[in-house]
PDB file of C-alpha atoms in Angstrom:
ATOM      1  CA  UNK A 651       3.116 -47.094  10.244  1.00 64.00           C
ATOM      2  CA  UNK A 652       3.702 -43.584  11.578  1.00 68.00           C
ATOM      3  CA  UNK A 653       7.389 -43.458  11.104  1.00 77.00           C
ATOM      4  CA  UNK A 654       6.475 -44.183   7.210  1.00 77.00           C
ATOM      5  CA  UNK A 655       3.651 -41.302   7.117  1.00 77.00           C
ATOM      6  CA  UNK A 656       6.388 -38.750   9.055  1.00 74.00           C
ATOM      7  CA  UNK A 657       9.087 -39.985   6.928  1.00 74.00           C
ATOM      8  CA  UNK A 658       7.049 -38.873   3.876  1.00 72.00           C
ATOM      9  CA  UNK A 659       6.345 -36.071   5.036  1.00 70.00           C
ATOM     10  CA  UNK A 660       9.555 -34.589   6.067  1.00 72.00           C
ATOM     11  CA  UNK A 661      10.676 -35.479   2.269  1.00 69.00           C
ATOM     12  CA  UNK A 662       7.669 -33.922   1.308  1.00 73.00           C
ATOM     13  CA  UNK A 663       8.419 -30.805   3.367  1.00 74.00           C
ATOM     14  CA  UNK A 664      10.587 -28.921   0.856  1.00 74.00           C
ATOM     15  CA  UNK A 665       7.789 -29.119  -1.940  1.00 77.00           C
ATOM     16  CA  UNK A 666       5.466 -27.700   0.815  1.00 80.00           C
ATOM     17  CA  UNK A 667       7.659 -25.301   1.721  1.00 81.00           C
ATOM     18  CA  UNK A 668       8.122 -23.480  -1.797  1.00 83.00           C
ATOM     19  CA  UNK A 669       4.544 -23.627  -2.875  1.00 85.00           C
ATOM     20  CA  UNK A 670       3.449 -22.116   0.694  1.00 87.00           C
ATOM     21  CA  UNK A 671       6.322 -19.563  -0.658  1.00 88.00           C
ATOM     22  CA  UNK A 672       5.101 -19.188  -4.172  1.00 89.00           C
ATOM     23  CA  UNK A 673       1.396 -18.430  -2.550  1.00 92.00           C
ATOM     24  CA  UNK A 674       2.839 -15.556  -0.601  1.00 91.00           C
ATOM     25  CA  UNK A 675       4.852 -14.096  -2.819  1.00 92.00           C
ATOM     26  CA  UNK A 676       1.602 -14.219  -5.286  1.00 92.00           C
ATOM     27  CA  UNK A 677      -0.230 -12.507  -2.495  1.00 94.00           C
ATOM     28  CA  UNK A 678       2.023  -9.804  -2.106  1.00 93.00           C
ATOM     29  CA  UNK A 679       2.406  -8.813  -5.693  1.00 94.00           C
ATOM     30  CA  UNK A 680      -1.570  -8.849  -5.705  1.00 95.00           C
ATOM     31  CA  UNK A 681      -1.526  -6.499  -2.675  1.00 95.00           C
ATOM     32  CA  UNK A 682       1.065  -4.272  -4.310  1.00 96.00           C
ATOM     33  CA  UNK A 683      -1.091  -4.478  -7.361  1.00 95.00           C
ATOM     34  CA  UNK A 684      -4.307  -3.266  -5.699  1.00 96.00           C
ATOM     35  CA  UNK A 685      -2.331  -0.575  -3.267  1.00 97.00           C
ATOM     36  CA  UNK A 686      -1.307   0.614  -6.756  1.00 96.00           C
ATOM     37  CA  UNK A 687      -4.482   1.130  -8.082  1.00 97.00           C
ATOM     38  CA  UNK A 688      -6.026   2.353  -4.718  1.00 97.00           C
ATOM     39  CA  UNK A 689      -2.899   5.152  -5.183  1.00 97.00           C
ATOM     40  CA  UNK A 690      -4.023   5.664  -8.416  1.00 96.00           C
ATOM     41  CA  UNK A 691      -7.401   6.393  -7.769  1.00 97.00           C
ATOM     42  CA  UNK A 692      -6.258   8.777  -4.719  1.00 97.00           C
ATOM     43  CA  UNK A 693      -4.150  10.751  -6.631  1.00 97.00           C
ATOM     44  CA  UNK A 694      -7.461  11.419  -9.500  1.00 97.00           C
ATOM     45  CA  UNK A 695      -9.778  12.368  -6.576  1.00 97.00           C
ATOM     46  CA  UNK A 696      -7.095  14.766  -5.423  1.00 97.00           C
ATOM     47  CA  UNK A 697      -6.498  16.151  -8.857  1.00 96.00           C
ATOM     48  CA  UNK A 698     -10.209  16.593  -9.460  1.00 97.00           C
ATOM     49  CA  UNK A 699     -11.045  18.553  -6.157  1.00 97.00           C
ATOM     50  CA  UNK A 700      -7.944  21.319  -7.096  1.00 96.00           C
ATOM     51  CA  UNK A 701      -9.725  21.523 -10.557  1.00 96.00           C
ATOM     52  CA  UNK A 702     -12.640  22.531  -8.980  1.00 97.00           C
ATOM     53  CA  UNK A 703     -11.149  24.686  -6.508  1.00 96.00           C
ATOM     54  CA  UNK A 704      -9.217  26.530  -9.102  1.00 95.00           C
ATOM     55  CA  UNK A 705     -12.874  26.970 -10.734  1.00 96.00           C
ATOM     56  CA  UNK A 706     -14.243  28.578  -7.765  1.00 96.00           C
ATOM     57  CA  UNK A 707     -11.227  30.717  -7.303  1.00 94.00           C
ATOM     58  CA  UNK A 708     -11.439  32.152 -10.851  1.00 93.00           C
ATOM     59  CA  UNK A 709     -15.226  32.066 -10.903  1.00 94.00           C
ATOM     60  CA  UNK A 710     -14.392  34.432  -7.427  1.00 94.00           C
ATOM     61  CA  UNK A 711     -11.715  36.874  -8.887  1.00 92.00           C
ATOM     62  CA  UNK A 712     -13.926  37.115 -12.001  1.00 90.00           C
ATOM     63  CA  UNK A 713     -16.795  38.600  -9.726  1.00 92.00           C
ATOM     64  CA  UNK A 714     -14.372  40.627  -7.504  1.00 92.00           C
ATOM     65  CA  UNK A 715     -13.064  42.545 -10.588  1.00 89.00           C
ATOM     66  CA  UNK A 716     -16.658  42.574 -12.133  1.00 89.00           C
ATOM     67  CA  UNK A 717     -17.939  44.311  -9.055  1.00 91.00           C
ATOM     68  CA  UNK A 718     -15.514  46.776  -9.116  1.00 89.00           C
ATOM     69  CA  UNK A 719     -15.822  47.703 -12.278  1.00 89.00           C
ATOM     70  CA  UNK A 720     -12.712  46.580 -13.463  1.00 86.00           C
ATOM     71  CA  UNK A 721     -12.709  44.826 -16.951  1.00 86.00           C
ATOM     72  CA  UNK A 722     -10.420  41.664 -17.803  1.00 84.00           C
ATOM     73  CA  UNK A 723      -8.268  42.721 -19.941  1.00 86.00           C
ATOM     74  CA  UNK A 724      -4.355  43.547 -18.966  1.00 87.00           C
ATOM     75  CA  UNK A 725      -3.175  42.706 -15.416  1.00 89.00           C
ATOM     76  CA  UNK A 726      -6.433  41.307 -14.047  1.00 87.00           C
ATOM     77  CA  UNK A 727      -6.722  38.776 -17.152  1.00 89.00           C
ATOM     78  CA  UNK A 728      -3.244  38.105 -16.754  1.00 92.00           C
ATOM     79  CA  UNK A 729      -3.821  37.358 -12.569  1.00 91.00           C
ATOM     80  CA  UNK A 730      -6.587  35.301 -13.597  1.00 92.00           C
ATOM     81  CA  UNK A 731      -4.428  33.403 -16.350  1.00 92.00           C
ATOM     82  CA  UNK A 732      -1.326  33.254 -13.875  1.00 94.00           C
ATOM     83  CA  UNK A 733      -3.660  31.289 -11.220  1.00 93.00           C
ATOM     84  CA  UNK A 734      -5.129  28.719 -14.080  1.00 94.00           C
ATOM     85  CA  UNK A 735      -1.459  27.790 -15.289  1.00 95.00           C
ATOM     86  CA  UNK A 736      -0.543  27.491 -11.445  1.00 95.00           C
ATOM     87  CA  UNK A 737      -3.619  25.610 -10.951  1.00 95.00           C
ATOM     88  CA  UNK A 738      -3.122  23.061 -13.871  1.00 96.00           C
ATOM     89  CA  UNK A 739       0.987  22.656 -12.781  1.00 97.00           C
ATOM     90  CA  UNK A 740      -0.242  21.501  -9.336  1.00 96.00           C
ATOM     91  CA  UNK A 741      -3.093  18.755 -11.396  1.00 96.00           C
ATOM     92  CA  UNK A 742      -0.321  17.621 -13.002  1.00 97.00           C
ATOM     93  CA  UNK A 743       1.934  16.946  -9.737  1.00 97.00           C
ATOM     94  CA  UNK A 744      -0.714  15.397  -8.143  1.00 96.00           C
ATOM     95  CA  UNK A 745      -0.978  13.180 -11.346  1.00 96.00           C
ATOM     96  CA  UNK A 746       2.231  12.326 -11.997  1.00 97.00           C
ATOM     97  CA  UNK A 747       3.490  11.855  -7.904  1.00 97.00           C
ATOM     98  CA  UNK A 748       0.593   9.701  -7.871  1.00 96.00           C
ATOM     99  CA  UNK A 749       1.972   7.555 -10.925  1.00 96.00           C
ATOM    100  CA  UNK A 750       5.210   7.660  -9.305  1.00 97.00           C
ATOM    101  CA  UNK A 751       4.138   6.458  -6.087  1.00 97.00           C
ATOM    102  CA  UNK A 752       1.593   3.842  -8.049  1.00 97.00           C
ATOM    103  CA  UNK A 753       4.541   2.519 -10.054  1.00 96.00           C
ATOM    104  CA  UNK A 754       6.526   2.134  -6.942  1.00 96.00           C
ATOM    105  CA  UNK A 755       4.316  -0.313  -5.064  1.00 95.00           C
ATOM    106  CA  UNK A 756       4.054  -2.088  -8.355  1.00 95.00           C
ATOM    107  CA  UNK A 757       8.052  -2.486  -8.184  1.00 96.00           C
ATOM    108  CA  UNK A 758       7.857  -3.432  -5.093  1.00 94.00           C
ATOM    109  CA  UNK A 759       5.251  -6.236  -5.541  1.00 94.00           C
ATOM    110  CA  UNK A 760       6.841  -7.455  -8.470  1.00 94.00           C
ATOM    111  CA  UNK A 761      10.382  -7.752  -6.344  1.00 94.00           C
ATOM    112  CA  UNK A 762       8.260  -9.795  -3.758  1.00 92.00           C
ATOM    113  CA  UNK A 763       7.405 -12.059  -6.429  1.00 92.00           C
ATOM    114  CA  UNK A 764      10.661 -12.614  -7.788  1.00 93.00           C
ATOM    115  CA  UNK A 765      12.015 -12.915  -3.974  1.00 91.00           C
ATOM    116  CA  UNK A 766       9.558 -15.294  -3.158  1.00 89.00           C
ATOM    117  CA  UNK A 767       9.715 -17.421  -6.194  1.00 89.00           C
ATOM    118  CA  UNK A 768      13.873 -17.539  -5.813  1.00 88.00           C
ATOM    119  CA  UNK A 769      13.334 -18.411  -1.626  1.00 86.00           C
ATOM    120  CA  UNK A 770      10.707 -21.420  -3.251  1.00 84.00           C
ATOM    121  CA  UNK A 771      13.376 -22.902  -5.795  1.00 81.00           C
ATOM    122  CA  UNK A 772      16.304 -22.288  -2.861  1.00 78.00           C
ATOM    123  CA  UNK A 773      13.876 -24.211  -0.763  1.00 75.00           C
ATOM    124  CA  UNK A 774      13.754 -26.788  -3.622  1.00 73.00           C
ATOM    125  CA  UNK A 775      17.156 -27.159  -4.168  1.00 73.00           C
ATOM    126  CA  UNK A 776      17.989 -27.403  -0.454  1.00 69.00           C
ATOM    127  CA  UNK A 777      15.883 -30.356  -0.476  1.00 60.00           C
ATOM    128  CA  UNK A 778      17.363 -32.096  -3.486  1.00 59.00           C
ATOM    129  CA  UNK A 779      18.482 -35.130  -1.309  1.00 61.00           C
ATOM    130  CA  UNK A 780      14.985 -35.602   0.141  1.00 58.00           C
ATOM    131  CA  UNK A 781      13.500 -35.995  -3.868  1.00 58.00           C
ATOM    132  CA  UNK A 782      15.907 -38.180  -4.529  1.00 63.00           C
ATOM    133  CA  UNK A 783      14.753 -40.404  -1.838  1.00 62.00           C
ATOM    134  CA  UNK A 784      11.180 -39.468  -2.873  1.00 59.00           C
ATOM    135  CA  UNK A 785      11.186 -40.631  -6.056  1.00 64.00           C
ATOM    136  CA  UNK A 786      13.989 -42.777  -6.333  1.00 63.00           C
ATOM    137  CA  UNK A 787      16.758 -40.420  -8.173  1.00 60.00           C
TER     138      UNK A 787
END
């Protein structure tokens, strides 16, 4: 009786095999999916807290030249402009690194699916004689 249920099992084995390889591959493009957006997200905090560093700075230089009496036209208005554009160039790094880096663990994930699902049909495949026992092929 057992020697049926273990020989059943050991044909079974390859079918078992690939879906517990199919699962994992799943589970690490949903990983890779949620690092992705987690990356994401990082990279929008990051941009929003030099925005509003860049505000204090300017709101800063604007009172510095206001308290010495210096208006904001020529080169202070141009110092203030020169630290906005600066200011904006870095947002957009951190925006675009971020979508780099996002779009990389994506790739990744998405080459651990197509890994895993190529190990589960290899598994299949190296178990063709076993199905053909199994079901009579």
């Amino acid at each position: 009786m057992f020697e049926s249920i273990f020989s059943a099992l050991s044909k079974a084995a390859p079918l078992l095999g690939a879906g517990a390889k199919l699962y994992a591959a799943n589970e690490t493009r949903k990983a890779s999916n949620r690092q992705a957006k987690l990356i994401r997200e990082q990279s929008s905090r990051d941009a929003a807290l030099r925005q509003r560093q860049n505000q204090r700075l300017l709101a800063s230089q604007r009172a510095r030249y206001s308290a010495a009496g210096v208006t904001l036209e020529g080169t202070p208005g141009l110092v203030m402009d020169e630290t906005d554009s600066m200011a904006a160039q870095d947002i957009a790094d951190l925006y675009y690194f971020g979508n780099q880096n996002a779009n990389a663990a994506r790739r990744t994930g998405r080459a651990g699916m197509i890994g895993g699902t190529l190990d589960a049909g290899g598994s299949l495949l190296g178990g063709y004689d076993n199905w053909k026992t199994l079901f009579g092929w």
